[in-house]
Amino acid sequence: MKKIINNVEDIVPEMISGLVRTNSDLLKEIEGTTAVVRNDKLFSEHKQVGIVSGGGSGHEPLHAGFVGDGMLSAAVAGEVFTSPTPDQIYEAICAVDQGLGVLLIVKNYSGDIMNFDMAKEMAEADDIKIATVVVDDDISVKNSEFTQGKRGVAGTALVEKIIGAAARLGESLDELVKLGKSVVDNTKTIGIALHAATVPAVGHPGFELKDDEIEYGIGIHNERGYSVEKIQPAKELAHELIEKIIKEFDDKSGKFAVLINGMGGTPLMEQYIFANNVLDELESKNIDVEFSKVGNLVTSLDMQGISLTIMKANDDWIDKLKEPVVTIGW
Amino acid sequence: MKLELEQSQKWVELFVQKLETNKAYLNELDTAIGDGDHGTNMDRGAKAITESLSKKTPNTVSDLYKAVAFAMIQKVGGASGPLYGTAFLDMSKAVKTENIELSDLIQVGSDGIKRRGESDVKMKTMIDVWQPIADDLKSNKLDKANVDTALNSTKDMVATKGRASYLEEKSKGHLDPGSQSSAYLFESLVDVLGDN
């Protein structure tokens, strides 16, 4: 394992410290935690529902990279691939509550759900109005009858963008919950890996793939997917992933948003090639893509791979996705 | 049978030792069906427990379990932090009002885990060790063989809760890491009770 780190146990605090010190006009650390909160002038001047997200580290720029005007109010970083603890989430909630309540955006992983639930209970004891939107966009796992339920993966970035824009416009906590649920229901993602990530504390890749193999349906914490297949040209990958996602939508008319997301170890060159093929394929199916974005938004350390997110959107959501924000990562 | 303060302290101490000794093994079990950090996370919790207890010696069993709960909740993260944390917090509350029977105490912990994780037996989680041990204590027949039996029962289960559930059938054939760390907890309890 080769990594630019010091001690494994210092990875998260040192990362947060570096992030905040290089972006001090945007972010500040919440003392005694590995959570960050907006530090821009508008933050205290503009009253809105606070938006807090978080999760394990190793997915950067998610979530701290999305903190800023028009997106998240605060983000809480856990250990690598491990959800943050409730006391830290609680501190973030307290730091952003302006009396209008706080919305938590949580990815559907058991650890995240439980820690955010405990933080919610702590905040409720302080009479803070609080609600949760759970993101479960990954279509590669079965529903909750058989598993923990679908995972929250790259679609989380789009959900945070839309909710953040709505919160800035002054929508109430109840309205944001309703919006969030609807956005999540219309967001579908699937990912592939060419090479697994190496968690620093473990020291070797999470699973092995031969040189000509790829894994379909991986999760963002190195979870193995549903099948190993031979690598194919980008356009065939695009075709296969689109086929899988598009059948999840009953109605293929109207407007769509697309996110091509790098998993951390995939060059942008390959991401743009894949994006080109994705747009071709969607065009050939007469699917109207009104918003598209390419980049490393929800990564999995150094995993080589890519995920495709397709969202059935309306004009309002497309506008919200296009609105400018001031963040490190969007 | 009731567990007094001195015995409880010994219990926690042995558990902490086992977590530290078996950090790599727990990581290895978790690499097979999770993300490989259960040992690292529990070891962080173990160190936090030691630190907390060295700062302030608990005067009651309730205070001891509360200190364990807070250390786990604040330092472990993931699913294990809230699960162990809730178990010990609920146990702390239960012994505060009355010095309850050991079997009832473990049942309280088991119920806490079920509530927090929205889980039950046969889902290939730590409940598959906690609940059988609570049952064994009720009929006064806890020994290391029972702990082993409960732990090994998780091997052939298909996970339907937690991160291993994404593997579906492929989760079979592996011990559940949370059940292994729970087995360390109850092996420590057997050691304290002097029944090897």
Coordinates of C-alpha atoms in Angstrom, one line a residue:
Chain A
M1 CA 0.0 0.0 0.0
K2 CA 1.3 3.4 -1.0
K3 CA -0.6 6.4 0.5
I4 CA 0.4 10.0 1.3
I5 CA -0.6 9.8 4.9
N6 CA 1.0 9.9 8.4
N7 CA -0.6 7.7 11.1
V8 CA -3.6 5.8 10.0
E9 CA -5.5 7.0 13.1
D10 CA -4.8 10.7 12.2
I11 CA -6.2 10.5 8.6
V12 CA -9.6 12.1 9.2
P13 CA -8.6 15.0 11.6
E14 CA -5.6 15.8 9.4
M15 CA -7.7 15.8 6.2
I16 CA -10.4 18.0 7.8
S17 CA -7.7 20.4 9.0
G18 CA -6.1 20.6 5.6
L19 CA -9.5 21.1 3.9
V20 CA -10.5 23.9 6.3
R21 CA -7.1 25.7 6.3
T22 CA -7.1 25.8 2.5
N23 CA -10.7 27.1 2.3
S24 CA -11.1 29.2 5.4
D25 CA -13.3 31.7 3.7
L26 CA -15.8 28.9 3.1
L27 CA -15.5 26.5 6.0
K28 CA -14.7 26.2 9.6
E29 CA -14.2 23.2 11.9
I30 CA -16.7 22.7 14.7
E31 CA -14.4 22.6 17.7
G32 CA -13.7 19.2 19.1
T33 CA -15.2 17.3 16.1
T34 CA -14.4 16.3 12.6
A35 CA -17.5 18.2 11.4
V36 CA -17.3 21.4 9.2
V37 CA -19.8 24.2 9.0
R38 CA -20.2 27.1 6.6
N39 CA -18.0 30.1 7.4
D40 CA -19.2 32.5 4.7
K41 CA -20.7 35.9 5.5
L42 CA -24.2 34.9 4.2
F43 CA -24.5 32.0 6.5
S44 CA -25.5 34.0 9.6
E45 CA -27.4 36.7 7.6
H46 CA -29.7 34.4 5.6
K47 CA -32.1 32.4 7.8
Q48 CA -33.1 29.0 6.4
V49 CA -33.6 25.4 7.4
G50 CA -30.2 23.9 8.2
I51 CA -29.0 21.0 6.0
V52 CA -26.6 18.5 7.5
S53 CA -25.2 15.5 5.9
G54 CA -22.3 13.2 6.6
G55 CA -20.9 9.7 6.5
G56 CA -17.7 7.8 6.4
S57 CA -14.6 9.5 5.0
G58 CA -13.0 8.4 1.7
H59 CA -15.9 9.7 -0.4
E60 CA -14.5 13.2 -0.9
P61 CA -15.7 15.7 -2.1
L62 CA -18.9 14.3 -0.5
H63 CA -19.9 15.7 2.0
A64 CA -17.7 18.5 3.2
G65 CA -17.0 19.6 -0.4
F66 CA -20.7 20.4 -0.8
V67 CA -20.9 22.7 2.2
G68 CA -21.7 26.2 1.1
D69 CA -24.4 28.7 0.1
G70 CA -27.1 26.8 -1.8
M71 CA -26.1 23.3 -0.7
L72 CA -25.2 21.9 2.7
S73 CA -24.9 23.9 5.9
A74 CA -22.6 21.4 7.6
A75 CA -21.1 18.0 7.0
V76 CA -19.8 15.4 9.5
A77 CA -16.9 13.1 8.6
G78 CA -16.6 9.7 10.2
E79 CA -13.5 7.4 10.1
V80 CA -12.7 6.0 6.7
F81 CA -15.8 4.2 5.4
T82 CA -17.3 4.4 9.0
S83 CA -20.3 6.6 9.8
P84 CA -19.6 9.5 12.2
T85 CA -20.7 9.2 15.8
P86 CA -23.9 10.8 17.2
D87 CA -22.2 13.4 19.4
Q88 CA -20.5 14.9 16.4
I89 CA -23.6 14.9 14.2
Y90 CA -25.5 16.5 17.2
E91 CA -22.8 19.3 17.3
A92 CA -23.3 19.9 13.6
I93 CA -27.1 20.1 14.1
C94 CA -26.7 22.6 16.9
A95 CA -24.2 24.7 14.8
V96 CA -26.7 25.2 11.9
D97 CA -30.1 25.4 13.6
Q98 CA -31.5 28.9 13.2
G99 CA -34.8 28.1 14.7
L100 CA -36.4 26.8 11.5
G101 CA -35.3 23.3 12.0
V102 CA -32.6 21.0 10.5
L103 CA -32.8 18.4 7.8
L104 CA -30.5 15.4 7.8
I105 CA -29.5 13.8 4.5
V106 CA -28.4 10.2 5.3
K107 CA -27.2 7.5 3.0
N108 CA -29.0 4.1 3.5
Y109 CA -26.3 2.2 5.3
S110 CA -27.0 0.6 8.7
G111 CA -24.3 2.5 10.6
D112 CA -25.3 5.9 9.1
I113 CA -29.0 5.3 9.9
M114 CA -28.3 4.4 13.5
N115 CA -25.8 7.1 14.3
F116 CA -28.0 9.8 12.7
D117 CA -31.0 8.5 14.5
M118 CA -29.3 8.8 17.8
A119 CA -28.2 12.3 17.0
K120 CA -31.8 13.1 16.0
E121 CA -33.0 11.9 19.4
M122 CA -30.4 14.0 21.1
A123 CA -31.4 17.1 19.2
E124 CA -35.1 16.5 19.7
A125 CA -34.4 16.5 23.5
D126 CA -33.2 20.1 22.9
D127 CA -36.5 20.9 21.1
I128 CA -34.8 21.3 17.8
K129 CA -37.2 20.5 14.9
I130 CA -35.5 17.8 12.9
A131 CA -36.2 15.4 10.1
T132 CA -34.4 12.9 7.9
V133 CA -34.3 12.1 4.2
V134 CA -32.7 8.7 3.5
V135 CA -31.0 8.3 0.1
D136 CA -31.2 4.9 -1.4
D137 CA -30.5 5.3 -5.1
D138 CA -28.4 2.1 -5.8
I139 CA -30.5 -0.2 -8.0
S140 CA -27.9 -3.1 -7.9
V141 CA -29.2 -4.4 -4.5
K142 CA -32.6 -6.0 -3.7
N143 CA -35.1 -4.1 -1.7
S144 CA -35.4 -4.1 2.1
E145 CA -37.3 -7.4 2.3
F146 CA -34.0 -9.3 1.7
T147 CA -31.3 -6.8 2.6
Q148 CA -30.6 -3.6 4.5
G149 CA -32.3 -1.9 1.5
K150 CA -30.9 -0.1 -1.4
R151 CA -27.7 1.7 -0.7
G152 CA -27.2 5.5 -0.9
V153 CA -24.5 6.2 -3.4
A154 CA -23.6 8.8 -6.1
G155 CA -27.1 10.1 -6.4
T156 CA -26.6 11.6 -3.0
A157 CA -24.8 14.5 -4.6
L158 CA -27.8 15.4 -6.8
V159 CA -30.2 15.1 -3.8
E160 CA -28.0 17.4 -1.7
K161 CA -27.8 19.9 -4.6
I162 CA -31.6 20.1 -5.1
I163 CA -32.5 20.1 -1.4
G164 CA -29.8 22.7 -0.7
A165 CA -31.2 25.0 -3.5
A166 CA -34.7 24.6 -2.1
A167 CA -33.6 25.4 1.5
R168 CA -31.9 28.5 0.3
L169 CA -35.2 29.6 -1.4
G170 CA -36.8 29.4 2.0
E171 CA -38.8 26.1 1.9
S172 CA -39.9 24.8 5.2
L173 CA -38.6 21.6 6.9
D174 CA -41.8 19.7 5.9
E175 CA -41.6 20.9 2.3
L176 CA -38.0 19.8 2.1
V177 CA -38.7 16.4 3.5
K178 CA -41.4 15.9 0.8
L179 CA -39.1 17.2 -1.9
G180 CA -36.3 15.0 -0.8
K181 CA -38.4 11.9 -0.8
S182 CA -39.6 12.6 -4.2
V183 CA -36.1 13.4 -5.6
V184 CA -34.7 10.2 -4.0
D185 CA -37.6 8.1 -5.5
N186 CA -36.6 9.4 -9.0
T187 CA -32.9 8.9 -8.7
K188 CA -31.3 5.6 -9.8
T189 CA -27.6 4.7 -9.8
I190 CA -25.4 1.7 -10.7
G191 CA -21.6 1.4 -10.5
I192 CA -18.8 -0.7 -11.8
A193 CA -15.3 -1.3 -10.5
L194 CA -12.1 -2.0 -12.4
H195 CA -10.0 -2.3 -9.2
A196 CA -11.1 -2.2 -5.6
A197 CA -10.1 0.5 -3.1
T198 CA -7.4 0.1 -0.4
V199 CA -8.6 1.1 3.0
P200 CA -5.5 2.5 4.8
A201 CA -6.2 0.5 8.0
V202 CA -6.5 -2.7 6.0
G203 CA -3.6 -2.1 3.7
H204 CA -4.6 -4.2 0.7
P205 CA -7.4 -3.9 -1.9
G206 CA -10.9 -5.0 -0.6
F207 CA -11.3 -7.6 -3.4
E208 CA -9.2 -8.9 -6.3
L209 CA -10.1 -8.6 -10.0
K210 CA -8.1 -10.0 -12.8
D211 CA -6.6 -7.5 -15.4
D212 CA -9.5 -8.1 -17.8
E213 CA -12.3 -8.2 -15.3
I214 CA -14.8 -5.7 -13.9
E215 CA -17.2 -6.0 -11.0
Y216 CA -20.9 -4.8 -11.6
G217 CA -22.9 -3.3 -8.9
I218 CA -20.3 -2.3 -6.3
G219 CA -21.0 -0.1 -3.4
I220 CA -19.1 3.0 -2.3
H221 CA -17.4 1.2 0.6
N222 CA -15.7 -1.5 -1.5
E223 CA -18.8 -3.8 -1.3
R224 CA -18.6 -6.4 -3.9
G225 CA -21.3 -6.3 -6.6
Y226 CA -23.5 -8.8 -8.2
S227 CA -21.3 -10.2 -11.0
V228 CA -17.8 -10.2 -12.4
E229 CA -17.6 -9.9 -16.1
K230 CA -14.9 -9.3 -18.8
I231 CA -14.1 -5.6 -19.5
Q232 CA -15.9 -4.2 -22.5
P233 CA -15.5 -1.0 -24.6
A234 CA -17.0 2.1 -22.9
K235 CA -19.9 2.2 -25.3
E236 CA -20.9 -1.3 -24.4
L237 CA -20.6 -0.5 -20.7
A238 CA -22.8 2.6 -21.2
H239 CA -25.3 0.5 -23.1
E240 CA -25.5 -2.2 -20.3
L241 CA -25.7 0.2 -17.4
I242 CA -28.4 2.4 -19.1
E243 CA -30.5 -0.7 -19.9
K244 CA -30.4 -1.7 -16.3
I245 CA -31.3 1.8 -15.0
I246 CA -33.9 2.9 -17.6
K247 CA -36.2 0.0 -16.9
E248 CA -36.6 1.3 -13.4
F249 CA -38.5 4.3 -14.8
D250 CA -42.1 3.6 -15.8
D251 CA -42.4 6.9 -17.7
K252 CA -39.5 7.7 -20.0
S253 CA -41.0 11.0 -21.2
G254 CA -40.1 14.3 -19.7
K255 CA -36.8 15.6 -18.6
F256 CA -33.8 13.8 -17.1
A257 CA -30.6 14.6 -15.3
V258 CA -27.4 12.5 -15.6
L259 CA -24.4 12.2 -13.4
I260 CA -21.3 10.3 -14.5
N261 CA -19.3 9.8 -11.3
G262 CA -15.6 8.7 -11.0
M263 CA -14.9 6.5 -8.0
G264 CA -11.6 8.1 -7.2
G265 CA -9.0 6.3 -9.3
T266 CA -10.5 6.8 -12.8
P267 CA -9.0 9.6 -15.0
L268 CA -11.4 12.3 -16.2
M269 CA -10.4 11.3 -19.7
E270 CA -12.2 8.0 -19.3
Q271 CA -15.1 9.6 -17.5
Y272 CA -15.7 12.0 -20.5
I273 CA -15.4 9.1 -23.0
F274 CA -18.0 7.2 -21.0
A275 CA -20.2 10.4 -20.7
N276 CA -20.0 10.8 -24.5
N277 CA -21.3 7.2 -25.0
V278 CA -23.9 7.6 -22.3
L279 CA -25.4 10.7 -24.0
D280 CA -25.3 9.0 -27.4
E281 CA -27.2 6.0 -26.0
L282 CA -29.8 8.1 -24.2
E283 CA -30.3 10.2 -27.3
S284 CA -30.9 7.1 -29.4
K285 CA -33.6 6.2 -26.9
N286 CA -35.2 9.6 -27.2
I287 CA -34.5 10.4 -23.6
D288 CA -34.3 14.2 -23.0
V289 CA -31.2 14.9 -20.9
E290 CA -31.5 18.5 -19.6
F291 CA -28.7 18.4 -17.1
S292 CA -25.5 16.5 -17.1
K293 CA -22.4 16.5 -14.9
V294 CA -19.2 14.5 -15.0
G295 CA -16.6 14.2 -12.2
N296 CA -15.4 12.7 -9.0
L297 CA -18.2 13.7 -6.7
V298 CA -18.9 10.6 -4.6
T299 CA -15.6 8.6 -4.5
S300 CA -14.5 5.4 -2.9
L301 CA -10.9 6.2 -2.0
D302 CA -8.7 5.0 -4.9
M303 CA -11.2 2.6 -6.4
Q304 CA -11.0 2.5 -10.2
G305 CA -14.5 2.6 -11.5
I306 CA -17.4 4.7 -12.5
S307 CA -21.1 5.0 -11.6
L308 CA -24.0 6.3 -13.7
T309 CA -26.9 8.1 -12.1
I310 CA -30.1 9.0 -14.0
M311 CA -32.8 11.1 -12.4
K312 CA -36.2 11.7 -13.8
A313 CA -36.6 15.4 -13.1
N314 CA -39.0 18.3 -13.7
D315 CA -38.2 21.9 -14.7
D316 CA -38.0 23.0 -11.1
W317 CA -35.4 20.3 -10.2
I318 CA -33.4 21.0 -13.3
D319 CA -33.3 24.7 -12.4
K320 CA -32.2 23.8 -8.9
L321 CA -29.4 21.5 -10.3
K322 CA -28.2 24.4 -12.5
E323 CA -28.2 27.1 -9.9
P324 CA -24.7 28.3 -8.9
V325 CA -23.3 27.4 -5.6
V326 CA -20.1 28.3 -3.8
T327 CA -18.6 25.1 -2.6
I328 CA -15.3 23.3 -3.0
G329 CA -16.6 20.2 -4.6
W330 CA -19.7 20.8 -6.7
Chain B
M1 CA -27.3 -14.7 39.8
K2 CA -26.4 -11.1 39.9
L3 CA -23.2 -9.3 38.8
E4 CA -21.6 -7.0 41.3
L5 CA -19.3 -4.0 40.6
E6 CA -16.0 -5.8 41.0
Q7 CA -17.1 -8.7 38.7
S8 CA -18.5 -6.2 36.1
Q9 CA -15.2 -4.3 36.1
K10 CA -13.3 -7.6 35.5
W11 CA -15.8 -8.4 32.8
V12 CA -15.2 -5.1 30.9
E13 CA -11.5 -5.4 31.5
L14 CA -11.3 -8.9 29.9
F15 CA -13.5 -7.8 27.0
V16 CA -11.2 -4.8 26.3
Q17 CA -8.2 -7.1 26.3
K18 CA -9.8 -9.6 23.9
L19 CA -10.7 -6.8 21.5
E20 CA -7.2 -5.4 21.5
T21 CA -5.6 -8.9 21.1
N22 CA -8.0 -9.9 18.3
K23 CA -8.1 -6.6 16.3
A24 CA -6.6 -8.1 13.2
Y25 CA -8.8 -11.2 13.3
L26 CA -11.9 -9.1 13.5
N27 CA -10.7 -7.0 10.6
E28 CA -10.1 -10.2 8.7
L29 CA -13.6 -11.5 9.3
D30 CA -15.0 -8.1 8.3
T31 CA -13.0 -8.0 5.1
A32 CA -14.8 -11.2 3.9
I33 CA -18.3 -9.7 4.3
G34 CA -18.0 -6.1 5.2
D35 CA -15.4 -3.4 4.7
G36 CA -12.6 -4.7 6.9
D37 CA -12.6 -2.4 9.9
H38 CA -14.6 -4.0 12.7
G39 CA -11.4 -4.8 14.6
T40 CA -10.1 -1.3 14.1
N41 CA -13.4 0.2 15.3
M42 CA -13.8 -2.0 18.3
D43 CA -10.1 -1.5 19.3
R44 CA -10.8 2.3 19.2
G45 CA -13.8 1.7 21.5
A46 CA -11.7 -0.6 23.7
K47 CA -9.1 2.1 24.2
A48 CA -11.8 4.7 24.8
I49 CA -13.3 2.5 27.6
T50 CA -9.9 2.2 29.2
E51 CA -9.3 5.9 29.0
S52 CA -12.7 6.7 30.4
L53 CA -12.4 4.3 33.3
S54 CA -8.9 5.5 34.2
K55 CA -10.1 9.1 34.4
K56 CA -13.1 8.3 36.6
T57 CA -13.5 5.1 38.5
P58 CA -17.2 4.2 38.5
N59 CA -18.9 3.8 41.9
T60 CA -21.8 1.7 40.7
V61 CA -22.5 -1.0 38.1
S62 CA -24.8 1.5 36.4
D63 CA -22.0 4.1 36.1
L64 CA -19.6 1.5 34.7
Y65 CA -22.0 0.4 32.0
K66 CA -22.8 4.0 31.2
A67 CA -19.1 4.8 30.8
V68 CA -18.7 1.8 28.4
A69 CA -21.8 2.9 26.5
F70 CA -20.5 6.5 26.0
A71 CA -17.1 5.3 25.0
M72 CA -18.6 3.0 22.4
I73 CA -21.1 5.6 21.1
Q74 CA -18.5 8.4 20.8
K75 CA -15.6 6.5 19.5
V76 CA -16.6 3.5 17.5
G77 CA -19.0 4.9 14.8
G78 CA -20.3 2.6 12.1
A79 CA -23.1 0.2 13.2
S80 CA -21.2 -1.3 16.1
G81 CA -20.9 2.0 18.1
P82 CA -24.7 2.6 18.4
L83 CA -25.4 -1.1 18.8
Y84 CA -23.0 -1.8 21.7
G85 CA -23.6 1.7 23.0
T86 CA -27.4 1.2 23.1
A87 CA -27.0 -2.3 24.8
F88 CA -24.8 -0.9 27.6
L89 CA -26.8 2.3 28.0
D90 CA -30.0 0.3 28.4
M91 CA -28.2 -2.1 30.8
S92 CA -27.0 0.9 32.7
K93 CA -30.5 2.2 33.1
A94 CA -31.8 -1.2 34.1
V95 CA -29.4 -1.7 36.9
K96 CA -29.9 1.8 38.2
T97 CA -33.3 1.1 39.5
E98 CA -32.7 -2.5 40.7
N99 CA -29.9 -4.9 40.9
I100 CA -31.4 -7.3 38.3
E101 CA -30.6 -10.9 37.5
L102 CA -27.7 -11.3 35.0
S103 CA -30.0 -13.1 32.6
D104 CA -32.4 -10.2 32.6
L105 CA -29.5 -7.8 32.2
I106 CA -28.3 -9.5 29.0
Q107 CA -31.9 -9.6 27.8
V108 CA -32.2 -5.9 28.3
G109 CA -29.0 -5.4 26.2
S110 CA -30.2 -7.8 23.5
D111 CA -33.5 -5.9 23.3
G112 CA -31.7 -2.6 23.0
I113 CA -29.7 -4.0 20.0
K114 CA -32.9 -5.2 18.4
R115 CA -34.5 -1.8 18.8
R116 CA -31.6 0.2 17.6
G117 CA -30.8 -2.1 14.6
E118 CA -34.5 -2.9 13.9
S119 CA -33.2 -6.5 13.8
D120 CA -33.9 -9.9 15.3
V121 CA -32.4 -13.4 15.4
K122 CA -31.4 -15.2 12.2
M123 CA -30.4 -12.0 10.3
K124 CA -26.7 -12.8 10.8
T125 CA -26.0 -10.0 13.3
M126 CA -24.7 -9.8 16.9
I127 CA -28.2 -10.6 18.1
D128 CA -27.5 -14.2 17.1
V129 CA -25.0 -14.3 19.9
W130 CA -26.7 -12.0 22.4
Q131 CA -30.2 -13.6 22.4
P132 CA -29.0 -17.3 22.7
I133 CA -26.7 -16.2 25.6
A134 CA -29.6 -14.4 27.3
D135 CA -31.6 -17.6 26.9
D136 CA -28.7 -19.8 28.2
L137 CA -28.4 -17.6 31.3
K138 CA -32.1 -17.9 32.0
S139 CA -31.6 -21.7 32.2
N140 CA -28.3 -21.3 34.0
K141 CA -26.2 -23.1 31.5
L142 CA -23.7 -20.6 30.1
D143 CA -20.2 -21.9 29.3
K144 CA -17.7 -21.3 26.4
A145 CA -19.2 -24.1 24.4
N146 CA -22.6 -22.2 24.3
V147 CA -20.8 -19.1 23.2
D148 CA -19.1 -21.0 20.4
T149 CA -22.3 -22.7 19.3
A150 CA -24.1 -19.3 19.1
L151 CA -21.1 -17.7 17.2
N152 CA -20.8 -20.7 14.8
S153 CA -24.5 -20.6 14.0
T154 CA -23.9 -17.3 12.2
K155 CA -21.6 -19.0 9.7
D156 CA -24.2 -20.6 7.5
M157 CA -26.8 -17.8 7.8
V158 CA -27.6 -15.5 4.9
A159 CA -27.4 -11.9 6.1
T160 CA -30.5 -9.8 5.8
K161 CA -29.4 -6.8 7.9
G162 CA -26.3 -4.7 7.8
R163 CA -23.7 -4.3 5.1
A164 CA -23.2 -8.1 4.7
S165 CA -26.8 -8.3 3.5
Y166 CA -25.8 -6.8 0.1
L167 CA -23.8 -10.0 -0.5
E168 CA -27.0 -12.1 -0.2
E169 CA -26.2 -15.8 -0.6
K170 CA -22.4 -15.0 -0.8
S171 CA -22.6 -14.0 2.9
K172 CA -22.9 -17.7 3.7
G173 CA -19.9 -19.5 5.0
H174 CA -18.5 -16.6 6.9
L175 CA -18.7 -15.8 10.6
D176 CA -20.4 -12.5 11.4
P177 CA -17.8 -10.1 12.7
G178 CA -20.2 -8.4 15.2
S179 CA -21.1 -11.9 16.5
Q180 CA -17.4 -12.6 17.0
S181 CA -16.8 -9.5 19.0
S182 CA -20.0 -10.3 21.0
A183 CA -18.6 -13.8 21.6
Y184 CA -15.5 -12.1 23.1
L185 CA -17.8 -10.2 25.4
F186 CA -19.5 -13.4 26.6
E187 CA -16.3 -15.5 26.8
S188 CA -15.1 -12.7 29.2
L189 CA -18.3 -13.1 31.2
V190 CA -17.8 -16.9 31.5
D191 CA -14.2 -16.2 32.7
V192 CA -15.6 -13.8 35.3
L193 CA -18.2 -16.3 36.4
G194 CA -15.4 -18.9 36.8
D195 CA -17.0 -21.5 34.6
N196 CA -14.4 -22.5 32.0

